mmCIF file of C-alpha atoms in Angstrom:
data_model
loop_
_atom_site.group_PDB
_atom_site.id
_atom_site.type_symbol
_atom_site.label_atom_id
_atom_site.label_comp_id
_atom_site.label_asym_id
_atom_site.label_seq_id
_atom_site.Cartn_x
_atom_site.Cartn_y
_atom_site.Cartn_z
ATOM 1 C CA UNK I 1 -15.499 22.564 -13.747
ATOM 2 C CA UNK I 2 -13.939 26.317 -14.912
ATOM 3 C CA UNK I 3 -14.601 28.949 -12.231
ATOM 4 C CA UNK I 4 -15.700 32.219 -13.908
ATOM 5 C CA UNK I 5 -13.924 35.576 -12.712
ATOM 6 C CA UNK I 6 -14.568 39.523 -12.466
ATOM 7 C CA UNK I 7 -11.182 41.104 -10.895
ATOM 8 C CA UNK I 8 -9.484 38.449 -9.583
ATOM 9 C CA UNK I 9 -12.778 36.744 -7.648
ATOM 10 C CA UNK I 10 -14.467 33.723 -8.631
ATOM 11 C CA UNK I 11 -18.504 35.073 -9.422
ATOM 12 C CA UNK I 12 -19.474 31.635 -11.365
ATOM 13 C CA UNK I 13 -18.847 28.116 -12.167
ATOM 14 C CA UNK I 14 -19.452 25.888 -15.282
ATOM 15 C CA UNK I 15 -19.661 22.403 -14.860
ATOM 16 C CA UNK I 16 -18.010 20.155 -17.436
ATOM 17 C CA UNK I 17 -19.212 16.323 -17.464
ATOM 18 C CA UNK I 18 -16.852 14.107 -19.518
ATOM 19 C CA UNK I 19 -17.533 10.915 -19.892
ATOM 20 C CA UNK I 20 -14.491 8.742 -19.367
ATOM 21 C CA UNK I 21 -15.510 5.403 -20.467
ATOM 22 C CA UNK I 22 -16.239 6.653 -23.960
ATOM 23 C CA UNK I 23 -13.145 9.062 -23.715
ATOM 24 C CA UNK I 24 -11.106 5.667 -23.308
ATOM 25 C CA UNK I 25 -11.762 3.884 -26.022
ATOM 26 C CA UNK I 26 -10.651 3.213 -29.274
ATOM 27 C CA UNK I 27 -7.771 4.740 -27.667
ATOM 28 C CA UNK I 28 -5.150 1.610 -27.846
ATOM 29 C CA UNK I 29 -4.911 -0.584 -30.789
ATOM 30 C CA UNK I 30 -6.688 -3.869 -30.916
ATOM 31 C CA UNK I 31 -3.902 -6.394 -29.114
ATOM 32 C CA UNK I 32 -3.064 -4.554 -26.784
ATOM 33 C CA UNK I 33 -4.753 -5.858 -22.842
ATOM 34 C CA UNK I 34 -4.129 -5.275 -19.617
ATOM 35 C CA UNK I 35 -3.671 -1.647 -19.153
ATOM 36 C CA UNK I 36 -5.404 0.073 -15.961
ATOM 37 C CA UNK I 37 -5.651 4.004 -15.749
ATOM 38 C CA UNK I 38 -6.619 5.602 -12.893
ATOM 39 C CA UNK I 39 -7.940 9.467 -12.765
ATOM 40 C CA UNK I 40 -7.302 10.894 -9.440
ATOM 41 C CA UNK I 41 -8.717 14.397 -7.971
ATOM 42 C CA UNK I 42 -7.241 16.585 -5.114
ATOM 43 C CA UNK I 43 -10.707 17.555 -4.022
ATOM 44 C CA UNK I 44 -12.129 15.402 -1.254
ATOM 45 C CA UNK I 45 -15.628 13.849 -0.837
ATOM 46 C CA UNK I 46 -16.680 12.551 2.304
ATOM 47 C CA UNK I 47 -12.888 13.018 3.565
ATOM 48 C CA UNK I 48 -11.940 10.425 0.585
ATOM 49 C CA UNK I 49 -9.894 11.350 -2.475
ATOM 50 C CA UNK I 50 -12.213 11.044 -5.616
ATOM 51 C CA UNK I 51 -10.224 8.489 -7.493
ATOM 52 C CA UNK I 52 -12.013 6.295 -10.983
ATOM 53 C CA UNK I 53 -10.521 3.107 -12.669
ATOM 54 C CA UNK I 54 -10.509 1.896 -16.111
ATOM 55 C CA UNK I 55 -9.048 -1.203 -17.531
ATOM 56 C CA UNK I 56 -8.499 -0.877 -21.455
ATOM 57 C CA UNK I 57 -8.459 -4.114 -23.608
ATOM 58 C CA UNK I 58 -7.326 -3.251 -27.170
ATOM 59 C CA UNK I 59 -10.299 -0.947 -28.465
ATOM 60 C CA UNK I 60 -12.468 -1.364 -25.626
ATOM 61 C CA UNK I 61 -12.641 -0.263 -22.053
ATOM 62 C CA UNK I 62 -14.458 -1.090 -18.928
ATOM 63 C CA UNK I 63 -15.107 0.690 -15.858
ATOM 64 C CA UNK I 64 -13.851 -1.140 -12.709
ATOM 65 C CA UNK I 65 -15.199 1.095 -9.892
ATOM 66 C CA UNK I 66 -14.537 4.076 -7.070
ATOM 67 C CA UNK I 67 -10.811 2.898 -6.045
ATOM 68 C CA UNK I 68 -7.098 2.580 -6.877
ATOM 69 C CA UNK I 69 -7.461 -0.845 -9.221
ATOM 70 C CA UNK I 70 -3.628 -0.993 -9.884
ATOM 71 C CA UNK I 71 -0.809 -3.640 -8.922
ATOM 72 C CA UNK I 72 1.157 -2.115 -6.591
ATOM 73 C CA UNK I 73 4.037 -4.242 -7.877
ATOM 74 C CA UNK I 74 4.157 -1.719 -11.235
ATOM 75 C CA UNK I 75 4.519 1.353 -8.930
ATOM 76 C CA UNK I 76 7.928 2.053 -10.273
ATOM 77 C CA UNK I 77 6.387 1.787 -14.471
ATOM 78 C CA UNK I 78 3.215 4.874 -13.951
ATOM 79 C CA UNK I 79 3.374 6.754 -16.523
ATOM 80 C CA UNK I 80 1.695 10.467 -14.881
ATOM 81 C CA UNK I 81 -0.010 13.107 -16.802
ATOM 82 C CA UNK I 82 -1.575 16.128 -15.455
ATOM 83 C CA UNK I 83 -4.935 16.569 -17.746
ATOM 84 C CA UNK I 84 -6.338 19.290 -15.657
ATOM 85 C CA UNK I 85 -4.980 22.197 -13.363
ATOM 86 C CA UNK I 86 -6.493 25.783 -13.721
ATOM 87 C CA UNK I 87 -3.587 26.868 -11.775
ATOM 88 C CA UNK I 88 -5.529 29.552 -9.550
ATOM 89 C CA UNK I 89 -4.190 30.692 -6.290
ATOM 90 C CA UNK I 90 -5.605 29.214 -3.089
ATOM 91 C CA UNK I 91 -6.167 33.109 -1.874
ATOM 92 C CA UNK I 92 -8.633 33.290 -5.161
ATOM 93 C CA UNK I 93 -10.584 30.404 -4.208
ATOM 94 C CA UNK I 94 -13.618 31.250 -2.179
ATOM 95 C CA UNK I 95 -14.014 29.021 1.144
ATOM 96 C CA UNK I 96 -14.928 26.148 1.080
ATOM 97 C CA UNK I 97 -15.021 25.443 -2.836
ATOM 98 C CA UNK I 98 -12.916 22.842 -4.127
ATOM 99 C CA UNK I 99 -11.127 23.720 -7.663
ATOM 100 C CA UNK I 100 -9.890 19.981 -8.806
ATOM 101 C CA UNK I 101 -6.643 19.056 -10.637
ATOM 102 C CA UNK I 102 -6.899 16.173 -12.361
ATOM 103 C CA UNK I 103 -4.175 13.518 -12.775
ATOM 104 C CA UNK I 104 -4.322 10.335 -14.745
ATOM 105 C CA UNK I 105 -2.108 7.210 -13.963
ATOM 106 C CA UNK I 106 -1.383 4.441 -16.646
ATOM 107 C CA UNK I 107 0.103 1.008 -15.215
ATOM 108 C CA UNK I 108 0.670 -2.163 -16.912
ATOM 109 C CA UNK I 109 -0.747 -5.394 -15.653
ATOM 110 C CA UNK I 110 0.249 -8.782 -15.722
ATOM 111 C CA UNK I 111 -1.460 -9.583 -18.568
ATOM 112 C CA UNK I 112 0.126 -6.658 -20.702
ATOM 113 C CA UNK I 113 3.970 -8.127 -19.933
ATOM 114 C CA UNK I 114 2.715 -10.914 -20.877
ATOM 115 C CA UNK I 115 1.761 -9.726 -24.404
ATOM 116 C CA UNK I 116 4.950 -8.492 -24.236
ATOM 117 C CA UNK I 117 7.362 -11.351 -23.424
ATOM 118 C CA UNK I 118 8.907 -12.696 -25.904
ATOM 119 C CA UNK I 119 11.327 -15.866 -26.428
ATOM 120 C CA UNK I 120 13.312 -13.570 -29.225
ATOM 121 C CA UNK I 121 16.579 -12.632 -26.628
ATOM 122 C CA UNK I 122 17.074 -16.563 -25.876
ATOM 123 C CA UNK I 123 16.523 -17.274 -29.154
ATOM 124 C CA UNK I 124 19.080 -14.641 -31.004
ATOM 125 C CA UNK I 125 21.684 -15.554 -28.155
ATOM 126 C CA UNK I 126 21.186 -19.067 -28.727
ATOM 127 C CA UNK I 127 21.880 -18.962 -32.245
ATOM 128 C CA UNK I 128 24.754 -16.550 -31.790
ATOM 129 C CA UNK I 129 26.581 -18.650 -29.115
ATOM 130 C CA UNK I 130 25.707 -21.508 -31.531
ATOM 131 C CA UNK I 131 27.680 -19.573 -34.452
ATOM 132 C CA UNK I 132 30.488 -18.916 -31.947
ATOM 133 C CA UNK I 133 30.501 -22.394 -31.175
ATOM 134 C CA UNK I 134 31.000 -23.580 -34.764
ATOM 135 C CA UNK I 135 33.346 -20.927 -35.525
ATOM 136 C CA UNK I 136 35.606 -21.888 -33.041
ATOM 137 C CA UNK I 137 35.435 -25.255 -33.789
ATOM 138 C CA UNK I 138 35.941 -24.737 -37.581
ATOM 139 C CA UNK I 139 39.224 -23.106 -36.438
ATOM 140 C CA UNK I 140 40.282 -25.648 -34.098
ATOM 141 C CA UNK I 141 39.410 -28.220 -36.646
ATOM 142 C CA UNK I 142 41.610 -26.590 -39.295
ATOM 143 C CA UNK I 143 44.331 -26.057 -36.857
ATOM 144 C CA UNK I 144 44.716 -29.637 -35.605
ATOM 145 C CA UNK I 145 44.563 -30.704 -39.647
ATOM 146 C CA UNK I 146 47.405 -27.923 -40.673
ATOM 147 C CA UNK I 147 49.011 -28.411 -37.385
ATOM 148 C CA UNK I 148 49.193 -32.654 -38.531
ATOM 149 C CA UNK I 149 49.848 -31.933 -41.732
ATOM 150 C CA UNK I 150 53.119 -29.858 -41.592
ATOM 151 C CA UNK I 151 53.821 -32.507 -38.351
ATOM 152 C CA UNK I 152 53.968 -34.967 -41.217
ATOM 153 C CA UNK I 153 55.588 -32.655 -43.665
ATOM 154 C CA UNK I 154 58.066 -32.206 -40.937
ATOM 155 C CA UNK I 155 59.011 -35.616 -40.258
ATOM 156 C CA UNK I 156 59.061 -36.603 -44.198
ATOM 157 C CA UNK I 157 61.251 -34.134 -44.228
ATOM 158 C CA UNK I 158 63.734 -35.583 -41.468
ATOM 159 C CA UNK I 159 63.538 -39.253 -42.676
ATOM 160 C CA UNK I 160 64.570 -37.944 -46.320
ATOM 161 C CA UNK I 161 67.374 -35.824 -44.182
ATOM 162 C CA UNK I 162 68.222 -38.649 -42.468
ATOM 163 C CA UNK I 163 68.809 -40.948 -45.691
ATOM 164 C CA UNK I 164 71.122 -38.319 -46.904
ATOM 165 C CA UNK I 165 72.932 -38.038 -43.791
ATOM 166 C CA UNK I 166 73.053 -41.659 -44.305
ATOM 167 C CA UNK I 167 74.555 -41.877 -47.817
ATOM 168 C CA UNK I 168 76.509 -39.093 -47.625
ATOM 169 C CA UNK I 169 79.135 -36.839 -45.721
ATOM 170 C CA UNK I 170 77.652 -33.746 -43.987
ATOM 171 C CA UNK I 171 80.039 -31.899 -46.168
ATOM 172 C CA UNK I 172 78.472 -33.303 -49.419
ATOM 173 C CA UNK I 173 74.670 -33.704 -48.281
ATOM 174 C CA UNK I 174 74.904 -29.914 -47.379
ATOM 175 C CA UNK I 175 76.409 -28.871 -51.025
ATOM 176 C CA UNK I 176 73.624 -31.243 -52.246
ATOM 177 C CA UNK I 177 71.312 -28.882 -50.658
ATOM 178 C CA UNK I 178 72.512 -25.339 -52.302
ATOM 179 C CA UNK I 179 73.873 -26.826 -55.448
ATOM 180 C CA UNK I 180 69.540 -28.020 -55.945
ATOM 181 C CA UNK I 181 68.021 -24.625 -53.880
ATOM 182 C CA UNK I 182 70.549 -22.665 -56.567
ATOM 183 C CA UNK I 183 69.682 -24.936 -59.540
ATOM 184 C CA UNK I 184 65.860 -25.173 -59.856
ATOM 185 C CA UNK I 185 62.559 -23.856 -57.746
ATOM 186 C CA UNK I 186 61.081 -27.433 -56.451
ATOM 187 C CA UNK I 187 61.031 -28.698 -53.198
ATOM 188 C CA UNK I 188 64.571 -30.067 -53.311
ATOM 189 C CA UNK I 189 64.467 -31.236 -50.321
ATOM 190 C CA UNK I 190 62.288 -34.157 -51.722
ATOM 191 C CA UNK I 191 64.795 -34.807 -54.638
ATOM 192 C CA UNK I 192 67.962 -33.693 -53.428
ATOM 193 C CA UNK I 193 70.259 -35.182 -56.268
ATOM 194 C CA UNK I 194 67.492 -33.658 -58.426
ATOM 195 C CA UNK I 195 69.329 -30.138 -59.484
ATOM 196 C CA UNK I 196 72.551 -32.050 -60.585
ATOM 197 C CA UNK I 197 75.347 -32.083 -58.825
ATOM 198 C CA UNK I 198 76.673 -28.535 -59.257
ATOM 199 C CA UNK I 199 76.760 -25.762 -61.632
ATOM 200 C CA UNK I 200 75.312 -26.934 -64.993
ATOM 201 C CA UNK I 201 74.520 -29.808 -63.524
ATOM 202 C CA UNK I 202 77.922 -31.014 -63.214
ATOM 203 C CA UNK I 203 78.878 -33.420 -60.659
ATOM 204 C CA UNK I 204 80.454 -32.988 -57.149
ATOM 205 C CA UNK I 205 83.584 -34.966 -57.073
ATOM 206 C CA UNK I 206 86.468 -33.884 -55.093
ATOM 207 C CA UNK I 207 89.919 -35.774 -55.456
ATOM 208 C CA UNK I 208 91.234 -37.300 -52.291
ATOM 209 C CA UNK I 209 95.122 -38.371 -52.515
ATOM 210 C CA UNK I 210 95.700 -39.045 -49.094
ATOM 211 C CA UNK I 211 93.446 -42.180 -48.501
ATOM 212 C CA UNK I 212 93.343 -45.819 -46.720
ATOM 213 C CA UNK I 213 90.218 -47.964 -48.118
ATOM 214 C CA UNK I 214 89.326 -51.555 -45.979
ATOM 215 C CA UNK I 215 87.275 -53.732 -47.429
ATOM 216 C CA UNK I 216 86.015 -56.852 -45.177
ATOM 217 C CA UNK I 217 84.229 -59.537 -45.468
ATOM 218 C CA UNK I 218 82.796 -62.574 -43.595
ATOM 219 C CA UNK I 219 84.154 -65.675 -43.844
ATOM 220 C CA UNK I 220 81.818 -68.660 -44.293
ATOM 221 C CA UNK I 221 78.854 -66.937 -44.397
ATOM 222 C CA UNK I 222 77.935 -68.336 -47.985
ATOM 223 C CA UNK I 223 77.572 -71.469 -46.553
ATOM 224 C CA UNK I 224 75.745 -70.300 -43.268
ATOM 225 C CA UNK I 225 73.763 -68.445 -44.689
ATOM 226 C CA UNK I 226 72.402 -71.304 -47.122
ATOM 227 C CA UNK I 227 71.114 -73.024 -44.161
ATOM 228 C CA UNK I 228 69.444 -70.022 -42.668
ATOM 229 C CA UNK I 229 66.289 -68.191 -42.509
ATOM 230 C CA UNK I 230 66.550 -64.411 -44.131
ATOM 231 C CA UNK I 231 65.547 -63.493 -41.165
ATOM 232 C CA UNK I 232 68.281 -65.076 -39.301
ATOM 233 C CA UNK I 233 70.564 -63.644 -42.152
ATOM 234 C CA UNK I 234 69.339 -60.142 -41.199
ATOM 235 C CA UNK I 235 69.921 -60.270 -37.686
ATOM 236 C CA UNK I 236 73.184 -61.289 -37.982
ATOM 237 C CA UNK I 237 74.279 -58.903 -40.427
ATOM 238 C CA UNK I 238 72.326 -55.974 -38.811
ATOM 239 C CA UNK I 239 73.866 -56.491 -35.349
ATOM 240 C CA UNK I 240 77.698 -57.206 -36.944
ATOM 241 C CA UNK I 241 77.233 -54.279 -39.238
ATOM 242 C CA UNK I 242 75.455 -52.278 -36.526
ATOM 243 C CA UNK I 243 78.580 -52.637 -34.282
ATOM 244 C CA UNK I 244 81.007 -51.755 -37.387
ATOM 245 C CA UNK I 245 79.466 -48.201 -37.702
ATOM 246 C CA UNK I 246 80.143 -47.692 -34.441
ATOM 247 C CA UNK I 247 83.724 -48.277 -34.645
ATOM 248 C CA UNK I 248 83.998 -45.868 -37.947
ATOM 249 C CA UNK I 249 82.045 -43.230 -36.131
ATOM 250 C CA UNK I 250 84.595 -43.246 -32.835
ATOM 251 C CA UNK I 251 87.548 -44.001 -35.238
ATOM 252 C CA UNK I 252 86.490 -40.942 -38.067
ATOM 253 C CA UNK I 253 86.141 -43.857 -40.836
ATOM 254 C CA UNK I 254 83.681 -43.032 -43.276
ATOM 255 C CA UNK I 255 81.662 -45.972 -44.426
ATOM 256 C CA UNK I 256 80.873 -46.321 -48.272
ATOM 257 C CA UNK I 257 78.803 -49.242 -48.726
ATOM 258 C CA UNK I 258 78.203 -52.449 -47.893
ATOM 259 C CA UNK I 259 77.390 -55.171 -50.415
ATOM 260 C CA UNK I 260 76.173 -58.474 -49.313
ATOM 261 C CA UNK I 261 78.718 -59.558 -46.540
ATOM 262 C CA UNK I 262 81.472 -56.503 -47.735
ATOM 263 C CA UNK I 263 81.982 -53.840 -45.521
ATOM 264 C CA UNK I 264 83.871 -51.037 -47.651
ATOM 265 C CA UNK I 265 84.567 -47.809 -45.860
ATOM 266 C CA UNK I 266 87.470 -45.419 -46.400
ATOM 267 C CA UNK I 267 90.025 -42.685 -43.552
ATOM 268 C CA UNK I 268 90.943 -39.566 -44.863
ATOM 269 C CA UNK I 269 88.041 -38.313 -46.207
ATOM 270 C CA UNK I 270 85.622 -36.316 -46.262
ATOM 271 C CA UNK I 271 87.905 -35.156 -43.526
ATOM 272 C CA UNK I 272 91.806 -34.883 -44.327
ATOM 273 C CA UNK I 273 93.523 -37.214 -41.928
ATOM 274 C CA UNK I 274 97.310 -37.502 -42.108
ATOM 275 C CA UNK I 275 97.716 -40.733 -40.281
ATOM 276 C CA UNK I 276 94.659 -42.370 -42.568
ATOM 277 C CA UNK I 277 96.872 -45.375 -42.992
ATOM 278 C CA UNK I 278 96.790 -45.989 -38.890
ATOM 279 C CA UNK I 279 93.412 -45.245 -38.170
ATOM 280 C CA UNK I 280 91.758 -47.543 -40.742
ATOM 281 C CA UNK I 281 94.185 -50.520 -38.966
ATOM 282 C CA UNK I 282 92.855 -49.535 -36.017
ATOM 283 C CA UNK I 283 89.171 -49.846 -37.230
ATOM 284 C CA UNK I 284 90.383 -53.349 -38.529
ATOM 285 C CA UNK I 285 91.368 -54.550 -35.643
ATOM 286 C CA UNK I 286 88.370 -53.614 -33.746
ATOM 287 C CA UNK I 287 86.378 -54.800 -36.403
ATOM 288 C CA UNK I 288 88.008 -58.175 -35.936
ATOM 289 C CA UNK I 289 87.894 -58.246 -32.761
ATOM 290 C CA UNK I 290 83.896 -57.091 -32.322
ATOM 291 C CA UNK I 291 82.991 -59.879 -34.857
ATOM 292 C CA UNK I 292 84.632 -62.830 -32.345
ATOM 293 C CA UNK I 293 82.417 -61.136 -29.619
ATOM 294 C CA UNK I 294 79.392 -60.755 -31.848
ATOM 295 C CA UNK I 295 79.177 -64.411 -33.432
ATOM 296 C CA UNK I 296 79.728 -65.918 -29.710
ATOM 297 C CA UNK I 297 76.846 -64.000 -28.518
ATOM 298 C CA UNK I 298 74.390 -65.018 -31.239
ATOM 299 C CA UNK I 299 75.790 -68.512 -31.228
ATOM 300 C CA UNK I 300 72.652 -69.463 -29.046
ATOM 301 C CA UNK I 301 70.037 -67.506 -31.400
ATOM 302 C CA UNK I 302 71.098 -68.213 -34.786
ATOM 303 C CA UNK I 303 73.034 -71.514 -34.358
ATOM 304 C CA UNK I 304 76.115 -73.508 -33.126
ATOM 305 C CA UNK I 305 78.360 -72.665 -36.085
ATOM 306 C CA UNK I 306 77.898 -69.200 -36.347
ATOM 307 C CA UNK I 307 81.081 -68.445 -33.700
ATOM 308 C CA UNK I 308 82.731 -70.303 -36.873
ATOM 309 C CA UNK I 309 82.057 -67.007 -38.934
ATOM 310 C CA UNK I 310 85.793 -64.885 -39.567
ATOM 311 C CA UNK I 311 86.424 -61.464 -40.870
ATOM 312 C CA UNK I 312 88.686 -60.859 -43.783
ATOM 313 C CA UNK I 313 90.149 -57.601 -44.247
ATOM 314 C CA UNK I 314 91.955 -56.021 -46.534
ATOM 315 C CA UNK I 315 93.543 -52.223 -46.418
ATOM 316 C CA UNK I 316 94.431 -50.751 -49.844
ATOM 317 C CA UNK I 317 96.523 -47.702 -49.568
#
């Protein structure tokens, strides 16, 4: 409807008929259902508010009927567009004439969100908390193997320490040590008489004057040990031996060897010690007197004559 005016007062009107139903469609794309639109007018009829809606499936639309066909529920998702408002001044409008504006309302439906739900989120977070997941366990899996591996690097490392320590003097081990890091680029610390002994791979030897060397040896144990399990053998030299090292540690007696049933160990080195002499009779003596205490004690495990085992010693200064 368009009023027609001469000076500022409506003289006509032209009536415009538009029909709706064939406005609507073709107006979404096929796919797309479950959208309502309702076309609301400000002029009243019968004290009611003129309102039409239209449902619109894809290409098509229907006509539902006289009333307000939308969800409530989707109140908050209208999309509102004024279509038609001659914006003319209620003083210009004669009485009793109604000029419309026209407002159209589009609201989903339940069956449009459910074109539009989709399992895509769950799916992309699922496989990114699945990547996270392996990530972190790749890591965790290659830190527990590195983390074992230098573990066992480490301890290789402090058994092959520990054989030096054994074999040799602090003193010497730790010139062992620069004398190979100095001499060549390997892991020395696998072969550490590998470098040589020192420059040019010459050896270390230091000269010791001031010395006391005791040798001692076990008296009868040919014989014993003819009768005797090697394991029995073993025990009895283990725990005798055993108890010797702990004299020569509290005593400062460095131990040398020990071949068979010989105990060799030397005072005075690596460590100067000016009363050498006294300290390695000392060691004797306890030596002598642990082995009495020793072969009583395993009398019961290894048999009746071992108490009849004797230590010979023998100092050469």
């Amino acid at each position: 409807m368009q009023p027609i005016m001469d000076k500022g007062n409506v003289v006509g009107m032209i009536w415009l008929r538009v029909p709706w139903l064939q406005f609507f469609q073709n107006l979404f794309n096929d796919g797309i259902f479950g959208t309502i639109i309702v076309i609301r007018s400000n002029c009243e009829i019968d004290d009611d508010i003129r309102v039409l809606s239209f449902t619109i499936d894809g290409s098509s639309a229907d006509f539902l009927g006289e009333f307000d066909a939308h969800d409530p529920k989707y109140d908050d998702q209208v999309v509102t567009k004024v279509i038609l408002d001659l914006n003319l001044h209620a003083e210009d409008i004669p009485e009793g004439l109604c000029v419309p504006i026209l407002t159209l309302d589009i609201y989903p439906t339940d069956e449009l969100a459910v074109t539009f739900e989709t399992s895509k989120p769950v799916l992309y977070t699922t496989v990114v908390v699945a990547i996270f997941a392996f990530t972190s366990l790749v890591f965790l899996l290659y830190d527990y193997y590195v983390g074992r591996r230098q573990r066992k690097f480490m301890e290789r490392i402090i058994k092959q320490d520990q054989i030096v320590s054994n074999v040799f003097p602090a003193a010497i081990r730790d010139r062992l040590y620069e004398s190979g890091q100095k001499g060549s680029q390997d892991d020395t610390l696998f072969d550490p008489l590998g470098g040589g002994g020192g420059a040019a791979g010459s050896p270390l030897a230091d000269l010791f004057p001031e010395t006391t060397i005791v040798f001692a040896d076990i008296a009868g144990f040919t014989a014993w040990a003819s009768a005797r399990e090697p394991a029995q053998v073993f025990i009895l030299l283990e725990t005798i031996y055993g108890a010797f090292d702990k004299h020569a540690y509290r005593r400062c007696v460095f131990k040398v060897e020990t071949v068979g049933d010989c105990y060799v160990a030397v005072a005075g080195l690596p460590e100067p010690d000016k009363e050498h002499a006294t300290t390695v009779c000392r060691f004797a003596r306890d030596c002598v007197k642990t082995m009495k205490d020793v072969t009583r004690k395993l009398e019961m495990t290894l048999g009746p004559d071992t108490s009849d085992l004797d230590l010979r010693v023998g100092v050469h200064r």
